[in-house]
């Protein structure tokens, strides 16, 4: 819990394209059995084929589950895509939207990401909207303008629904690299994102949870989560080990 604002910490795992039925069973049971009494909300975002497994392993626990992407469309001739309604059908609460790997490897533009955030909300899912700059953009001094552009594209379409999203700041250069933004660097960007949110809607914007993602691990989580506008984490690599994931959640 962020004591000054009463935003409850959210620790979200992003498994990416990892897992197997056997490995997931161990991981999900480890998370479920260690999740009681934590001060943070927990969720795991799993590959779509494992949603039913996550649902059966986590139902009745305090751990939520979600998807890593959803279609821009509600249904129809979109081979290979998964709709928000399908994610809801398997009990998902969350869905990651606009992860940098979707933006860079699958050509997702700010407009597509905004449309997917709306689609998620229409299906009763909480979108975890990802923003973040590349190393070149940071070195050119464009961090604020890049993340602001990415977030504004979503805020522009949300209207009254602004308070229903989660935002994740993930500097692209820190994802999976072992390089973490320092708590101060991350806080600086989070403060800028907070200004935009509050500027769009003072009350709803101050309640939106801002997660940090990018090589968050048990040994750096406490310092990151201590910052005023860091309300949780989006965890990739360290979410694949129950002990590490829970250790991060215990740092909150
Ligand atoms: P990482 O990934 O924790 O492995 O850096 C974070 C993410 O991409 O969401």
mmCIF file of C-alpha atoms in Angstrom, residues 34-206:
data_model
loop_
_atom_site.group_PDB
_atom_site.id
_atom_site.type_symbol
_atom_site.label_atom_id
_atom_site.label_comp_id
_atom_site.label_asym_id
_atom_site.label_seq_id
_atom_site.Cartn_x
_atom_site.Cartn_y
_atom_site.Cartn_z
ATOM 1 C CA UNK A 34 2.598 -18.366 -0.455
ATOM 2 C CA UNK A 35 0.161 -15.607 -1.312
ATOM 3 C CA UNK A 36 -1.818 -15.400 1.904
ATOM 4 C CA UNK A 37 -1.495 -12.330 4.090
ATOM 5 C CA UNK A 38 0.462 -10.214 1.617
ATOM 6 C CA UNK A 39 0.088 -6.444 1.555
ATOM 7 C CA UNK A 40 0.065 -6.519 -2.250
ATOM 8 C CA UNK A 41 -2.441 -7.706 -4.839
ATOM 9 C CA UNK A 42 -1.008 -10.444 -7.057
ATOM 10 C CA UNK A 43 -1.792 -11.431 -10.609
ATOM 11 C CA UNK A 44 -0.150 -13.646 -13.206
ATOM 12 C CA UNK A 45 -0.539 -12.983 -16.929
ATOM 13 C CA UNK A 46 -0.123 -16.322 -18.655
ATOM 14 C CA UNK A 47 -0.035 -17.539 -22.266
ATOM 15 C CA UNK A 48 -3.586 -18.096 -23.568
ATOM 16 C CA UNK A 49 -3.392 -21.920 -23.778
ATOM 17 C CA UNK A 50 -2.765 -22.002 -20.023
ATOM 18 C CA UNK A 51 -5.662 -19.793 -18.958
ATOM 19 C CA UNK A 52 -7.809 -22.774 -18.006
ATOM 20 C CA UNK A 53 -4.945 -24.166 -15.955
ATOM 21 C CA UNK A 54 -4.438 -20.825 -14.186
ATOM 22 C CA UNK A 55 -8.178 -20.606 -13.558
ATOM 23 C CA UNK A 56 -8.382 -24.033 -12.006
ATOM 24 C CA UNK A 57 -5.194 -23.598 -9.951
ATOM 25 C CA UNK A 58 -5.992 -20.103 -8.657
ATOM 26 C CA UNK A 59 -9.788 -20.049 -8.281
ATOM 27 C CA UNK A 60 -10.718 -19.348 -4.689
ATOM 28 C CA UNK A 61 -7.265 -17.883 -3.906
ATOM 29 C CA UNK A 62 -6.229 -14.235 -3.545
ATOM 30 C CA UNK A 63 -4.195 -14.469 -6.761
ATOM 31 C CA UNK A 64 -5.803 -13.127 -9.939
ATOM 32 C CA UNK A 65 -4.849 -14.083 -13.493
ATOM 33 C CA UNK A 66 -4.924 -12.464 -16.861
ATOM 34 C CA UNK A 67 -3.830 -12.430 -20.493
ATOM 35 C CA UNK A 68 -0.830 -10.822 -22.158
ATOM 36 C CA UNK A 69 -2.674 -9.306 -25.114
ATOM 37 C CA UNK A 70 -6.151 -9.228 -26.644
ATOM 38 C CA UNK A 71 -7.617 -8.614 -30.059
ATOM 39 C CA UNK A 72 -8.696 -5.149 -31.077
ATOM 40 C CA UNK A 73 -11.864 -6.804 -32.356
ATOM 41 C CA UNK A 74 -14.789 -8.342 -30.508
ATOM 42 C CA UNK A 75 -15.092 -11.504 -32.639
ATOM 43 C CA UNK A 76 -14.946 -12.768 -36.198
ATOM 44 C CA UNK A 77 -12.443 -13.643 -38.913
ATOM 45 C CA UNK A 78 -9.190 -12.887 -37.080
ATOM 46 C CA UNK A 79 -7.276 -16.151 -37.216
ATOM 47 C CA UNK A 80 -5.000 -16.669 -34.266
ATOM 48 C CA UNK A 81 -6.380 -13.842 -32.155
ATOM 49 C CA UNK A 82 -7.934 -14.040 -28.715
ATOM 50 C CA UNK A 83 -10.790 -11.729 -27.742
ATOM 51 C CA UNK A 84 -11.365 -9.933 -24.477
ATOM 52 C CA UNK A 85 -14.601 -11.877 -24.014
ATOM 53 C CA UNK A 86 -12.640 -15.135 -24.266
ATOM 54 C CA UNK A 87 -10.251 -13.937 -21.571
ATOM 55 C CA UNK A 88 -13.231 -13.077 -19.366
ATOM 56 C CA UNK A 89 -14.706 -16.495 -20.084
ATOM 57 C CA UNK A 90 -11.674 -17.970 -18.325
ATOM 58 C CA UNK A 91 -12.024 -15.637 -15.349
ATOM 59 C CA UNK A 92 -9.278 -13.161 -16.251
ATOM 60 C CA UNK A 93 -9.292 -9.870 -14.379
ATOM 61 C CA UNK A 94 -6.339 -8.267 -16.146
ATOM 62 C CA UNK A 95 -4.800 -8.066 -19.583
ATOM 63 C CA UNK A 96 -1.485 -6.515 -20.562
ATOM 64 C CA UNK A 97 -1.879 -4.038 -23.414
ATOM 65 C CA UNK A 98 0.855 -2.455 -25.513
ATOM 66 C CA UNK A 99 3.827 -4.319 -24.081
ATOM 67 C CA UNK A 100 6.974 -3.098 -25.845
ATOM 68 C CA UNK A 101 7.397 -6.562 -27.398
ATOM 69 C CA UNK A 102 3.950 -6.177 -28.993
ATOM 70 C CA UNK A 103 4.791 -2.655 -30.122
ATOM 71 C CA UNK A 104 8.177 -3.530 -31.608
ATOM 72 C CA UNK A 105 7.644 -7.107 -32.863
ATOM 73 C CA UNK A 106 3.995 -6.868 -33.895
ATOM 74 C CA UNK A 107 3.757 -3.289 -35.094
ATOM 75 C CA UNK A 108 1.286 -2.119 -32.468
ATOM 76 C CA UNK A 109 0.837 1.631 -32.771
ATOM 77 C CA UNK A 110 -0.380 4.018 -30.078
ATOM 78 C CA UNK A 111 -3.811 3.945 -31.764
ATOM 79 C CA UNK A 112 -3.968 0.137 -31.683
ATOM 80 C CA UNK A 113 -2.911 0.099 -28.034
ATOM 81 C CA UNK A 114 -5.613 2.662 -27.201
ATOM 82 C CA UNK A 115 -8.211 0.590 -29.064
ATOM 83 C CA UNK A 116 -7.153 -2.541 -27.194
ATOM 84 C CA UNK A 117 -7.407 -0.745 -23.842
ATOM 85 C CA UNK A 118 -10.979 0.247 -24.740
ATOM 86 C CA UNK A 119 -11.783 -3.273 -25.898
ATOM 87 C CA UNK A 120 -10.460 -4.671 -22.605
ATOM 88 C CA UNK A 121 -12.652 -2.300 -20.590
ATOM 89 C CA UNK A 122 -15.676 -3.145 -22.732
ATOM 90 C CA UNK A 123 -15.127 -6.801 -21.794
ATOM 91 C CA UNK A 124 -14.817 -6.090 -18.073
ATOM 92 C CA UNK A 125 -11.026 -6.522 -17.980
ATOM 93 C CA UNK A 126 -8.516 -4.168 -16.377
ATOM 94 C CA UNK A 127 -5.926 -3.236 -18.997
ATOM 95 C CA UNK A 128 -2.334 -2.916 -17.792
ATOM 96 C CA UNK A 129 -1.239 -0.310 -20.318
ATOM 97 C CA UNK A 130 2.518 -0.390 -20.961
ATOM 98 C CA UNK A 131 4.608 2.609 -21.942
ATOM 99 C CA UNK A 132 8.356 3.040 -22.153
ATOM 100 C CA UNK A 133 11.236 4.508 -24.126
ATOM 101 C CA UNK A 134 14.062 2.784 -25.991
ATOM 102 C CA UNK A 135 17.692 3.416 -25.114
ATOM 103 C CA UNK A 136 18.102 5.698 -28.147
ATOM 104 C CA UNK A 137 15.076 7.726 -27.107
ATOM 105 C CA UNK A 138 16.409 8.070 -23.551
ATOM 106 C CA UNK A 139 19.859 9.086 -24.729
ATOM 107 C CA UNK A 140 18.331 11.673 -27.045
ATOM 108 C CA UNK A 141 16.458 13.162 -24.071
ATOM 109 C CA UNK A 142 13.052 12.073 -25.362
ATOM 110 C CA UNK A 143 11.883 9.890 -22.484
ATOM 111 C CA UNK A 144 9.170 12.246 -21.241
ATOM 112 C CA UNK A 145 7.823 13.032 -24.683
ATOM 113 C CA UNK A 146 7.697 9.347 -25.722
ATOM 114 C CA UNK A 147 5.921 8.056 -22.610
ATOM 115 C CA UNK A 148 3.595 11.073 -22.606
ATOM 116 C CA UNK A 149 2.629 10.465 -26.223
ATOM 117 C CA UNK A 150 2.012 6.770 -25.509
ATOM 118 C CA UNK A 151 -0.130 7.449 -22.433
ATOM 119 C CA UNK A 152 -2.049 10.376 -23.966
ATOM 120 C CA UNK A 153 -3.143 8.202 -26.882
ATOM 121 C CA UNK A 154 -4.913 5.978 -24.357
ATOM 122 C CA UNK A 155 -6.225 8.764 -22.116
ATOM 123 C CA UNK A 156 -7.739 10.507 -25.144
ATOM 124 C CA UNK A 157 -10.120 7.610 -25.762
ATOM 125 C CA UNK A 158 -10.920 6.616 -22.182
ATOM 126 C CA UNK A 159 -13.229 9.405 -21.039
ATOM 127 C CA UNK A 160 -14.847 8.497 -17.729
ATOM 128 C CA UNK A 161 -13.074 5.144 -17.640
ATOM 129 C CA UNK A 162 -9.641 6.554 -16.798
ATOM 130 C CA UNK A 163 -9.797 5.291 -13.223
ATOM 131 C CA UNK A 164 -10.229 1.701 -14.401
ATOM 132 C CA UNK A 165 -6.787 1.182 -15.905
ATOM 133 C CA UNK A 166 -3.362 0.265 -14.565
ATOM 134 C CA UNK A 167 -0.297 1.808 -16.219
ATOM 135 C CA UNK A 168 3.111 0.138 -16.386
ATOM 136 C CA UNK A 169 6.270 2.099 -17.110
ATOM 137 C CA UNK A 170 8.745 -0.280 -18.696
ATOM 138 C CA UNK A 171 11.907 1.288 -20.107
ATOM 139 C CA UNK A 172 12.643 -0.945 -23.101
ATOM 140 C CA UNK A 173 16.380 -0.978 -22.309
ATOM 141 C CA UNK A 174 15.656 -2.486 -18.873
ATOM 142 C CA UNK A 175 13.446 -5.376 -20.007
ATOM 143 C CA UNK A 176 15.133 -8.729 -19.634
ATOM 144 C CA UNK A 177 18.566 -7.079 -19.640
ATOM 145 C CA UNK A 178 19.365 -7.051 -15.936
ATOM 146 C CA UNK A 179 19.644 -3.247 -16.190
ATOM 147 C CA UNK A 180 17.099 -1.594 -13.925
ATOM 148 C CA UNK A 181 16.199 2.052 -13.885
ATOM 149 C CA UNK A 182 17.340 3.473 -10.552
ATOM 150 C CA UNK A 183 14.440 4.184 -8.208
ATOM 151 C CA UNK A 184 14.981 7.907 -8.821
ATOM 152 C CA UNK A 185 14.991 7.531 -12.621
ATOM 153 C CA UNK A 186 11.819 5.466 -12.489
ATOM 154 C CA UNK A 187 10.127 7.856 -10.045
ATOM 155 C CA UNK A 188 10.893 10.793 -12.326
ATOM 156 C CA UNK A 189 9.003 9.151 -15.186
ATOM 157 C CA UNK A 190 6.215 7.943 -12.896
ATOM 158 C CA UNK A 191 5.763 11.512 -11.641
ATOM 159 C CA UNK A 192 5.356 12.682 -15.234
ATOM 160 C CA UNK A 193 2.785 9.932 -15.906
ATOM 161 C CA UNK A 194 0.969 10.896 -12.699
ATOM 162 C CA UNK A 195 0.825 14.550 -13.819
ATOM 163 C CA UNK A 196 -0.811 13.476 -17.068
ATOM 164 C CA UNK A 197 -3.314 11.241 -15.290
ATOM 165 C CA UNK A 198 -4.219 13.875 -12.717
ATOM 166 C CA UNK A 199 -4.393 16.514 -15.447
ATOM 167 C CA UNK A 200 -6.971 14.392 -17.255
ATOM 168 C CA UNK A 201 -8.988 13.663 -14.105
ATOM 169 C CA UNK A 202 -7.784 14.794 -10.686
ATOM 170 C CA UNK A 203 -9.621 12.227 -8.591
ATOM 171 C CA UNK A 204 -9.517 9.172 -10.857
ATOM 172 C CA UNK A 205 -5.957 9.954 -12.004
ATOM 173 C CA UNK A 206 -4.572 9.997 -8.481
#
